[in-house]
Amino acid sequence: MDPYKYRPSTAFDSPFWTTNSGAPVWNNNSSLTVGTRGPILLEDYHLVEKLANFDRERIPERVVHARGASAKGFFEVTHDISHLTCADFLRAPGVQTPVIVRFSTVIHERGSPETLRDPRGFAVKFYTREGNFDLVGNNFPVFFIRDGMKFPDMVHALKPNPKSHIQENWRILDFFSHHPESLHMFTFLFDDVGIPQDYRHMDGSGVNTYTLINKAGKAHYVKFHWKPTCGVKCLLDDEAVLVGGANHSHATKDLYDSIQAGNYPEWKLFIQTIDPDHEDMYDFDPLDVTKTWPEDIIPLQPVGRLVLNKNIDNFFAENEQLAFCPGIVVPGVYYSDDKLLQTRIFSYSDTQRHRLGPNYLLLPANAPKCAHHNNHHEGFMNFLHREEEVNYFPSRYDPVRHAERYPIPPQICTGKREKCVIEKENNFKQPGERYRSWAPDRQERFIKRWIDALSDPRVTHEIRSIWISYWSQADKSLGQKLASRLNVRPSM
C-alpha cells in the first residue's frame, strides 16, 4: 500500500478512537494512574499526546488583521484588458479563477468585536494557472503612512498601551501629529464609513500601486478597486454599540449566513491606470499610498466580478492558517516603487514564516493549484512527498527547465543612496476635498469624533494645536470649528 496515497483526514473513517499514529484508544475518559486516585503515570502516551496537541492548537495570532472571516468563490473576467496585461487569468472575458477571500479588522485581537472603528482588511487569493496572486488590501483606498519604515511605529501607536493594554487616543494623536500625510486616511477612518455594516457592504482596494505589463513589455501603473453590488453601508456610532452588544461576531455571521442561504456576495473589480511616462503631470506622486487617483481624471475601468458562493470547510485551516503576501504575483502583474509596497513584499511573507512556519505555502489553503516544482524542501512541518534524488539546478538528470521569459517593468533605475521623503507630499489638498464633498450632517459627525479624540485629557495643548493646524490647512472652516469648540487657537 502506498502510504502517501491518502491525506490525513478528520472524516469518521474509523469506528473507534485512535491516537495520532492510529493506535486504538480503549478509554478516552480516564488517565492512567497508580490506583484509582493516582498519581498519574508519565507513560500514559495517549494522555501526553492529547495534552500536547491541545497546548499547541493555537498558533500565534496575526500582529494585525487577527480578527477575520473567509469565504471561497470565483473571479470572472467580464471586460478585455489583454492590451494592458499578459496575466493568464485576465486573458479574456469569461475566464474564471477560483479564489478565497479573507475579511478582517486590523488592530485588535482575534476575539475583539467586529463593530470597532477600524480599517477592514480585504485580501483575495487567486488560484491561477500560473500560480497564486495575492491582492492584499483594505476597505479604504489610502493608508496612514507612505514609507514602511514607519509601519512598526504606526501599529504600536494604534495598538493598546503596552502598560495598560488599553487603546488610547493620546498615543494615536501623538504619533500621527508627526505625520500629516495621515490626514487623508483619517477622513475615512473618522468618517461614517469607519465602521462598515458588515463585510458584504464595503468597498475593497488594493491600496498600493502595482504595475500591469502586456506581452509587448509596455507597463502601466495600476490601482485595484472592489465595489460591492449590494452597495456600501455603514454603522453610525450608536448603531455599532447596539449591534456589537448583541453579537460581537455579527459580520462573520452575516457572511456565513448569506452564503449558506444562497445570497452570494458579489463585487465588481475596477482598475485605474497611469502611463509611467506621464506620471509627472499630476500634483501628487502616483506611488504615494496616502493619495487617491481622481476618478474624473483617471476613470475606473471595469475588469470582472468576484462572487463568494461557498463557505470555508474549517475555520482554522482556511482562515487562521490562510496566509497572504503582496509579493505573490503572477506574470503580467508586478510591483511599483511604492515605498510601502516595497516593504510589504518582505514583511508579509516574513511574518507568515514566523507565524505558520517556513513551509506555510504547503498548507492546502495557501498552496498553488497548478503544477509547481523547485528544490525547497525539509524544514519544520514539511509534509510534501518528495522522492527526487536531484535537489540542485541545473542537472542533466532532472528535465526541469526555466519557464518562458515574461516581461517585467523596463524602466532604468538611477539615483544616489539616500533616506528622504518624496518630493510631492501635498498632504492637505485631498483630505480637504473629501471633507467638503460631504453633506453638513456628515461633516458634523466627523467633527464630533475629532472633538472626542482631541479631548483626551492626556492630549497636550501642543498636540491639539498641531492637529487643528493640520485640519485648517485641509479646510479652513473645519479648523476653525475644531479650534472654537476646543477653545484652542490654530498655530498657523
GROMACS .gro file of N, CA and C in nm, residues 216-308:
model
  279
  216ALA      N    1   0.394   4.298  -2.506
  216ALA     CA    2   0.498   4.378  -2.571
  216ALA      C    3   0.594   4.441  -2.471
  217GLY      N    4   0.565   4.427  -2.341
  217GLY     CA    5   0.653   4.483  -2.240
  217GLY      C    6   0.614   4.622  -2.196
  218LYS      N    7   0.503   4.675  -2.246
  218LYS     CA    8   0.458   4.808  -2.206
  218LYS      C    9   0.398   4.801  -2.066
  219ALA      N   10   0.439   4.891  -1.979
  219ALA     CA   11   0.396   4.890  -1.840
  219ALA      C   12   0.301   5.006  -1.811
  220HIS      N   13   0.204   4.981  -1.725
  220HIS     CA   14   0.115   5.084  -1.674
  220HIS      C   15   0.103   5.068  -1.523
  221TYR      N   16   0.108   5.179  -1.450
  221TYR     CA   17   0.074   5.173  -1.309
  221TYR      C   18  -0.074   5.140  -1.297
  222VAL      N   19  -0.109   5.064  -1.191
  222VAL     CA   20  -0.249   5.025  -1.175
  222VAL      C   21  -0.289   5.027  -1.028
  223LYS      N   22  -0.412   5.068  -1.003
  223LYS     CA   23  -0.476   5.053  -0.872
  223LYS      C   24  -0.601   4.968  -0.890
  224PHE      N   25  -0.624   4.877  -0.794
  224PHE     CA   26  -0.738   4.785  -0.800
  224PHE      C   27  -0.846   4.830  -0.702
  225HIS      N   28  -0.972   4.821  -0.747
  225HIS     CA   29  -1.085   4.863  -0.664
  225HIS      C   30  -1.197   4.759  -0.672
  226TRP      N   31  -1.247   4.718  -0.555
  226TRP     CA   32  -1.363   4.629  -0.547
  226TRP      C   33  -1.485   4.711  -0.506
  227LYS      N   34  -1.596   4.697  -0.580
  227LYS     CA   35  -1.720   4.768  -0.550
  227LYS      C   36  -1.832   4.666  -0.527
  228PRO      N   37  -1.895   4.664  -0.408
  228PRO     CA   38  -2.000   4.566  -0.381
  228PRO      C   39  -2.127   4.595  -0.460
  229THR      N   40  -2.185   4.493  -0.520
  229THR     CA   41  -2.306   4.514  -0.599
  229THR      C   42  -2.426   4.549  -0.511
  230CYS      N   43  -2.419   4.514  -0.381
  230CYS     CA   44  -2.529   4.547  -0.290
  230CYS      C   45  -2.511   4.683  -0.224
  231GLY      N   46  -2.407   4.758  -0.263
  231GLY     CA   47  -2.386   4.892  -0.211
  231GLY      C   48  -2.305   4.895  -0.083
  232VAL      N   49  -2.258   5.015  -0.050
  232VAL     CA   50  -2.180   5.037   0.072
  232VAL      C   51  -2.275   5.082   0.183
  233LYS      N   52  -2.267   5.014   0.298
  233LYS     CA   53  -2.348   5.052   0.413
  233LYS      C   54  -2.259   5.053   0.537
  234CYS      N   55  -2.289   5.141   0.630
  234CYS     CA   56  -2.206   5.152   0.749
  234CYS      C   57  -2.294   5.164   0.873
  235LEU      N   58  -2.230   5.152   0.988
  235LEU     CA   59  -2.297   5.169   1.116
  235LEU      C   60  -2.252   5.300   1.178
  236LEU      N   61  -2.349   5.384   1.219
  236LEU     CA   62  -2.314   5.500   1.297
  236LEU      C   63  -2.278   5.455   1.439
  237ASP      N   64  -2.219   5.543   1.516
  237ASP     CA   65  -2.162   5.502   1.644
  237ASP      C   66  -2.264   5.436   1.736
  238ASP      N   67  -2.383   5.494   1.749
  238ASP     CA   68  -2.485   5.436   1.837
  238ASP      C   69  -2.531   5.300   1.785
  239GLU      N   70  -2.543   5.287   1.654
  239GLU     CA   71  -2.584   5.160   1.595
  239GLU      C   72  -2.478   5.053   1.620
  240ALA      N   73  -2.352   5.091   1.613
  240ALA     CA   74  -2.244   4.995   1.634
  240ALA      C   75  -2.245   4.941   1.776
  241VAL      N   76  -2.278   5.026   1.872
  241VAL     CA   77  -2.286   4.982   2.011
  241VAL      C   78  -2.395   4.877   2.027
  242LEU      N   79  -2.511   4.902   1.965
  242LEU     CA   80  -2.622   4.807   1.975
  242LEU      C   81  -2.589   4.675   1.908
  243VAL      N   82  -2.534   4.683   1.785
  243VAL     CA   83  -2.502   4.561   1.711
  243VAL      C   84  -2.393   4.482   1.782
  244GLY      N   85  -2.288   4.550   1.826
  244GLY     CA   86  -2.178   4.483   1.894
  244GLY      C   87  -2.221   4.421   2.026
  245GLY      N   88  -2.314   4.488   2.095
  245GLY     CA   89  -2.363   4.433   2.220
  245GLY      C   90  -2.445   4.307   2.200
  246ALA      N   91  -2.513   4.299   2.086
  246ALA     CA   92  -2.595   4.182   2.057
  246ALA      C   93  -2.515   4.064   2.006
  247ASN      N   94  -2.409   4.094   1.929
  247ASN     CA   95  -2.330   3.984   1.870
  247ASN      C   96  -2.194   4.040   1.828
  248HIS      N   97  -2.089   4.002   1.898
  248HIS     CA   98  -1.957   4.058   1.865
  248HIS      C   99  -1.898   3.994   1.739
  249SER      N  100  -1.966   3.893   1.682
  249SER     CA  101  -1.923   3.831   1.556
  249SER      C  102  -2.026   3.854   1.446
  250HIS      N  103  -2.090   3.968   1.448
  250HIS     CA  104  -2.203   3.990   1.358
  250HIS      C  105  -2.163   3.983   1.212
  251ALA      N  106  -2.044   4.036   1.176
  251ALA     CA  107  -2.002   4.039   1.035
  251ALA      C  108  -1.966   3.899   0.986
  252THR      N  109  -1.901   3.821   1.071
  252THR     CA  110  -1.869   3.683   1.035
  252THR      C  111  -1.998   3.604   1.014
  253LYS      N  112  -2.093   3.622   1.104
  253LYS     CA  113  -2.221   3.551   1.094
  253LYS      C  114  -2.297   3.594   0.969
  254ASP      N  115  -2.296   3.723   0.939
  254ASP     CA  116  -2.367   3.773   0.821
  254ASP      C  117  -2.309   3.713   0.693
  255LEU      N  118  -2.177   3.707   0.686
  255LEU     CA  119  -2.112   3.650   0.568
  255LEU      C  120  -2.148   3.502   0.554
  256TYR      N  121  -2.136   3.429   0.663
  256TYR     CA  122  -2.164   3.285   0.659
  256TYR      C  123  -2.310   3.258   0.625
  257ASP      N  124  -2.399   3.328   0.694
  257ASP     CA  125  -2.543   3.304   0.673
  257ASP      C  126  -2.586   3.342   0.532
  258SER      N  127  -2.532   3.449   0.478
  258SER     CA  128  -2.570   3.493   0.344
  258SER      C  129  -2.533   3.388   0.240
  259ILE      N  130  -2.411   3.336   0.251
  259ILE     CA  131  -2.368   3.234   0.156
  259ILE      C  132  -2.448   3.106   0.175
  260GLN      N  133  -2.473   3.069   0.300
  260GLN     CA  134  -2.550   2.948   0.329
  260GLN      C  135  -2.690   2.957   0.270
  261ALA      N  136  -2.747   3.078   0.266
  261ALA     CA  137  -2.883   3.097   0.215
  261ALA      C  138  -2.886   3.116   0.064
  262GLY      N  139  -2.768   3.115  -0.001
  262GLY     CA  140  -2.764   3.133  -0.146
  262GLY      C  141  -2.763   3.278  -0.189
  263ASN      N  142  -2.751   3.370  -0.093
  263ASN     CA  143  -2.743   3.512  -0.125
  263ASN      C  144  -2.595   3.549  -0.137
  264TYR      N  145  -2.536   3.513  -0.250
  264TYR     CA  146  -2.392   3.520  -0.265
  264TYR      C  147  -2.342   3.664  -0.280
  265PRO      N  148  -2.249   3.706  -0.193
  265PRO     CA  149  -2.192   3.840  -0.206
  265PRO      C  150  -2.115   3.853  -0.337
  266GLU      N  151  -2.121   3.971  -0.397
  266GLU     CA  152  -2.055   3.994  -0.525
  266GLU      C  153  -1.995   4.134  -0.527
  267TRP      N  154  -1.878   4.143  -0.585
  267TRP     CA  155  -1.811   4.271  -0.605
  267TRP      C  156  -1.769   4.283  -0.752
  268LYS      N  157  -1.772   4.403  -0.804
  268LYS     CA  158  -1.716   4.431  -0.936
  268LYS      C  159  -1.573   4.480  -0.918
  269LEU      N  160  -1.483   4.431  -1.002
  269LEU     CA  161  -1.344   4.478  -0.998
  269LEU      C  162  -1.324   4.586  -1.104
  270PHE      N  163  -1.270   4.699  -1.060
  270PHE     CA  164  -1.233   4.809  -1.149
  270PHE      C  165  -1.085   4.838  -1.131
  271ILE      N  166  -1.024   4.894  -1.234
  271ILE     CA  167  -0.885   4.939  -1.224
  271ILE      C  168  -0.875   5.083  -1.270
  272GLN      N  169  -0.773   5.150  -1.222
  272GLN     CA  170  -0.728   5.279  -1.276
  272GLN      C  171  -0.585   5.260  -1.324
  273THR      N  172  -0.551   5.318  -1.435
  273THR     CA  173  -0.416   5.301  -1.488
  273THR      C  174  -0.355   5.437  -1.523
  274ILE      N  175  -0.225   5.444  -1.506
  274ILE     CA  176  -0.147   5.562  -1.543
  274ILE      C  177  -0.025   5.516  -1.621
  275ASP      N  178   0.003   5.579  -1.731
  275ASP     CA  179   0.125   5.554  -1.806
  275ASP      C  180   0.242   5.614  -1.728
  276PRO      N  181   0.341   5.535  -1.689
  276PRO     CA  182   0.454   5.590  -1.613
  276PRO      C  183   0.523   5.707  -1.682
  277ASP      N  184   0.513   5.713  -1.815
  277ASP     CA  185   0.574   5.824  -1.887
  277ASP      C  186   0.505   5.957  -1.859
  278HIS      N  187   0.383   5.950  -1.804
  278HIS     CA  188   0.303   6.071  -1.781
  278HIS      C  189   0.283   6.102  -1.633
  279GLU      N  190   0.354   6.034  -1.545
  279GLU     CA  191   0.325   6.048  -1.403
  279GLU      C  192   0.358   6.187  -1.348
  280ASP      N  193   0.444   6.262  -1.414
  280ASP     CA  194   0.482   6.394  -1.363
  280ASP      C  195   0.375   6.500  -1.386
  281MET      N  196   0.269   6.466  -1.458
  281MET     CA  197   0.167   6.566  -1.490
  281MET      C  198   0.071   6.591  -1.373
  282TYR      N  199   0.080   6.512  -1.267
  282TYR     CA  200  -0.013   6.525  -1.155
  282TYR      C  201   0.051   6.603  -1.041
  283ASP      N  202  -0.034   6.665  -0.956
  283ASP     CA  203   0.019   6.742  -0.844
  283ASP      C  204   0.046   6.655  -0.721
  284PHE      N  205   0.044   6.524  -0.740
  284PHE     CA  206   0.077   6.429  -0.635
  284PHE      C  207   0.161   6.319  -0.698
  285ASP      N  208   0.228   6.242  -0.615
  285ASP     CA  209   0.306   6.128  -0.662
  285ASP      C  210   0.213   6.009  -0.675
  286PRO      N  211   0.195   5.952  -0.794
  286PRO     CA  212   0.104   5.839  -0.810
  286PRO      C  213   0.140   5.718  -0.725
  287LEU      N  214   0.263   5.710  -0.680
  287LEU     CA  215   0.306   5.597  -0.597
  287LEU      C  216   0.291   5.625  -0.448
  288ASP      N  217   0.238   5.742  -0.413
  288ASP     CA  218   0.217   5.780  -0.274
  288ASP      C  219   0.087   5.715  -0.225
  289VAL      N  220   0.098   5.624  -0.130
  289VAL     CA  221  -0.017   5.545  -0.087
  289VAL      C  222  -0.115   5.627  -0.003
  290THR      N  223  -0.081   5.749   0.031
  290THR     CA  224  -0.175   5.835   0.103
  290THR      C  225  -0.263   5.916   0.009
  291LYS      N  226  -0.252   5.890  -0.120
  291LYS     CA  227  -0.330   5.964  -0.221
  291LYS      C  228  -0.422   5.872  -0.298
  292THR      N  229  -0.537   5.926  -0.338
  292THR     CA  230  -0.622   5.859  -0.435
  292THR      C  231  -0.596   5.918  -0.572
  293TRP      N  232  -0.629   5.843  -0.674
  293TRP     CA  233  -0.621   5.893  -0.811
  293TRP      C  234  -0.760   5.945  -0.848
  294PRO      N  235  -0.774   6.075  -0.873
  294PRO     CA  236  -0.907   6.132  -0.901
  294PRO      C  237  -0.975   6.061  -1.017
  295GLU      N  238  -1.097   6.016  -0.994
  295GLU     CA  239  -1.168   5.937  -1.095
  295GLU      C  240  -1.213   6.022  -1.214
  296ASP      N  241  -1.226   6.152  -1.194
  296ASP     CA  242  -1.265   6.237  -1.307
  296ASP      C  243  -1.149   6.256  -1.405
  297ILE      N  244  -1.026   6.235  -1.357
  297ILE     CA  245  -0.908   6.246  -1.443
  297ILE      C  246  -0.862   6.107  -1.489
  298ILE      N  247  -0.869   6.012  -1.396
  298ILE     CA  248  -0.825   5.874  -1.423
  298ILE      C  249  -0.944   5.784  -1.397
  299PRO      N  250  -1.027   5.759  -1.496
  299PRO     CA  251  -1.154   5.689  -1.474
  299PRO      C  252  -1.137   5.542  -1.437
  300LEU      N  253  -1.239   5.489  -1.370
  300LEU     CA  254  -1.243   5.347  -1.338
  300LEU      C  255  -1.273   5.267  -1.463
  301GLN      N  256  -1.199   5.159  -1.482
  301GLN     CA  257  -1.222   5.069  -1.596
  301GLN      C  258  -1.270   4.934  -1.542
  302PRO      N  259  -1.385   4.884  -1.589
  302PRO     CA  260  -1.434   4.755  -1.540
  302PRO      C  261  -1.347   4.640  -1.588
  303VAL      N  262  -1.331   4.541  -1.503
  303VAL     CA  263  -1.248   4.423  -1.534
  303VAL      C  264  -1.325   4.294  -1.518
  304GLY      N  265  -1.390   4.275  -1.403
  304GLY     CA  266  -1.455   4.147  -1.378
  304GLY      C  267  -1.541   4.151  -1.254
  305ARG      N  268  -1.582   4.032  -1.211
  305ARG     CA  269  -1.667   4.022  -1.093
  305ARG      C  270  -1.617   3.910  -1.001
  306LEU      N  271  -1.631   3.934  -0.873
  306LEU     CA  272  -1.592   3.840  -0.768
  306LEU      C  273  -1.719   3.790  -0.701
  307VAL      N  274  -1.739   3.661  -0.697
  307VAL     CA  275  -1.857   3.600  -0.635
  307VAL      C  276  -1.812   3.501  -0.529
  308LEU      N  277  -1.864   3.516  -0.408
  308LEU     CA  278  -1.834   3.423  -0.299
  308LEU      C  279  -1.954   3.332  -0.281
   0.00000   0.00000   0.00000
